[in-house]
XYZ file of C-alpha atoms in Angstrom:
175
model
C 0.000 0.000 0.000
C 2.809 2.399 0.881
C 4.390 2.281 -2.602
C 0.992 2.855 -4.224
C 0.331 5.827 -1.884
C 3.731 7.365 -2.737
C 3.050 6.888 -6.438
C -0.369 8.553 -6.162
C 1.139 11.448 -4.151
C 3.805 11.997 -6.860
C 1.125 11.958 -9.538
C -0.943 14.538 -7.629
C 2.108 16.796 -7.202
C 2.976 16.379 -10.878
C -0.618 17.197 -11.845
C -0.543 20.336 -9.637
C 2.786 21.387 -11.192
C 1.357 20.962 -14.693
C -1.736 22.979 -13.741
C 0.402 25.772 -12.259
C 2.630 25.778 -15.346
C -0.412 26.059 -17.609
C -1.756 28.958 -15.518
C 1.632 30.717 -15.637
C 1.866 30.132 -19.404
C -1.641 31.552 -19.930
C -0.766 34.591 -17.772
C 2.471 35.211 -19.690
C 0.665 34.861 -23.030
C -1.973 37.369 -21.855
C 0.766 39.809 -20.747
C 2.619 39.372 -24.029
C -0.574 40.044 -26.002
C -1.284 43.198 -23.949
C 2.321 44.356 -24.348
C 2.153 43.738 -28.104
C -1.105 45.726 -28.373
C 0.390 48.613 -26.364
C 3.502 48.620 -28.546
C 1.323 48.822 -31.661
C -0.627 51.745 -30.202
C 2.607 53.534 -29.250
C 4.022 52.999 -32.734
C 0.878 54.498 -34.327
C 1.103 57.478 -31.962
C 4.821 57.896 -32.764
C 3.999 57.929 -36.483
C 1.284 60.551 -35.952
C 3.659 62.702 -33.922
C 6.397 62.361 -36.556
C 3.954 63.293 -39.322
C 2.926 66.453 -37.469
C 6.355 67.659 -36.377
C 8.162 66.882 -39.626
C 6.043 69.247 -41.723
C 8.292 71.720 -43.557
C 6.093 74.729 -42.727
C 5.531 73.812 -39.075
C 8.185 74.694 -36.506
C 8.037 72.772 -33.250
C 10.095 72.977 -30.077
C 9.788 72.242 -26.378
C 10.986 74.274 -23.417
C 11.311 73.561 -19.740
C 9.692 75.824 -17.104
C 12.931 77.865 -17.023
C 12.376 78.753 -20.714
C 15.307 76.645 -21.953
C 14.775 74.932 -25.306
C 14.931 71.162 -24.878
C 14.118 69.905 -28.399
C 13.424 71.278 -31.900
C 12.119 69.653 -35.060
C 13.918 69.617 -38.412
C 11.630 72.273 -39.893
C 12.634 74.808 -37.264
C 16.321 73.943 -37.565
C 16.246 74.459 -41.335
C 14.011 77.588 -41.343
C 15.700 79.296 -38.385
C 19.326 78.099 -38.437
C 21.741 79.449 -35.871
C 25.149 80.843 -36.775
C 27.949 78.315 -36.881
C 25.560 75.362 -36.999
C 24.994 75.503 -33.259
C 21.907 73.968 -31.711
C 18.764 75.580 -30.340
C 18.847 73.105 -27.439
C 19.857 74.850 -24.222
C 19.082 78.334 -25.509
C 16.517 80.648 -23.956
C 13.183 80.729 -25.784
C 13.456 84.541 -25.916
C 15.962 83.940 -28.734
C 13.270 82.024 -30.593
C 10.788 84.893 -30.256
C 13.427 87.310 -31.550
C 13.776 85.137 -34.666
C 10.009 84.724 -35.072
C 9.454 88.496 -35.217
C 7.249 90.856 -33.279
C 3.972 89.831 -31.654
C 0.950 90.784 -33.726
C -1.639 93.019 -32.067
C -1.460 94.337 -28.552
C -2.105 91.453 -26.180
C -2.099 92.554 -22.521
C 0.566 91.092 -20.241
C 3.647 89.176 -21.284
C 3.805 88.251 -24.969
C 5.958 85.135 -24.438
C 3.643 82.167 -25.060
C 5.675 79.966 -22.700
C 5.308 82.493 -19.865
C 1.592 82.731 -20.566
C 1.161 78.930 -20.488
C 3.021 78.712 -17.187
C 0.952 81.571 -15.742
C -2.477 80.594 -17.082
C -1.932 76.810 -16.823
C -3.633 76.268 -20.181
C -2.843 76.393 -23.923
C -2.297 79.830 -25.461
C -2.128 81.205 -28.988
C -0.092 84.114 -30.323
C 0.562 85.464 -33.793
C 3.986 86.790 -34.728
C 4.804 88.995 -37.724
C 8.261 88.837 -39.268
C 9.330 91.886 -41.250
C 12.054 90.556 -43.509
C 12.558 93.263 -46.117
C 9.337 92.453 -47.965
C 5.728 91.871 -47.114
C 5.209 90.774 -43.527
C 5.074 87.072 -42.992
C 3.289 85.608 -40.050
C 3.577 82.686 -37.721
C 0.677 81.396 -35.688
C 2.060 79.996 -32.437
C 0.255 77.543 -30.192
C 1.890 76.732 -26.852
C 0.646 73.660 -24.998
C 1.420 72.562 -21.431
C 2.927 69.078 -21.080
C 2.154 67.871 -17.573
C 3.715 65.332 -15.241
C 1.377 62.666 -13.850
C 1.044 64.827 -10.708
C -0.301 67.718 -12.835
C 2.711 70.076 -12.779
C 3.834 71.499 -16.099
C 7.079 69.742 -17.014
C 7.507 71.183 -20.510
C 5.773 73.477 -22.942
C 5.290 72.248 -26.505
C 5.322 75.139 -28.983
C 3.994 74.695 -32.518
C 4.435 77.564 -34.975
C 2.553 77.399 -38.277
C 3.837 79.489 -41.182
C 0.984 81.684 -42.416
C 2.787 82.709 -45.620
C 0.627 80.501 -47.830
C -2.573 81.720 -46.214
C -1.487 85.348 -46.572
C -0.761 84.771 -50.268
C -4.251 83.334 -50.787
C -5.814 86.293 -48.921
C -3.804 88.749 -51.018
C -4.897 87.055 -54.260
C -8.544 87.068 -53.164
C -8.349 90.796 -52.381
C -6.556 91.652 -55.649
């Protein structure tokens, strides 16, 4: 009887091990499937972001709360190059506004969109006019707060859209 009892006990343990292994395998497969789905979503979002920021007539950069440029897209680097091939990263965003031109209109308070986002805690819009020896050319700037999970603004994403094409259409419609 004792050998038969030992055999049955080993079979029960083996059966429990197989059941636990199957449960672990099913859990790992479920996690892998979720991870794969999340990776696919992130890749789609990355492609959307790349499509938006790589537009030739859209200039995008981010700043930290101290107004230091952290990142710029290729469009901004090619349209607003710095002397000597230096980078915008690490520079004060006031240098960007100087290159963008003068603020259009007379908005009350500070004209710096980054300052306004940090003060108002919400997205802001500002138009800039660049007088470059010919007809004025405008940029429509949207500054968006990028928040940490706790809600504090970690960065400000600035998107500037070149209004040159729109101004040309308006001029042709008027003429």
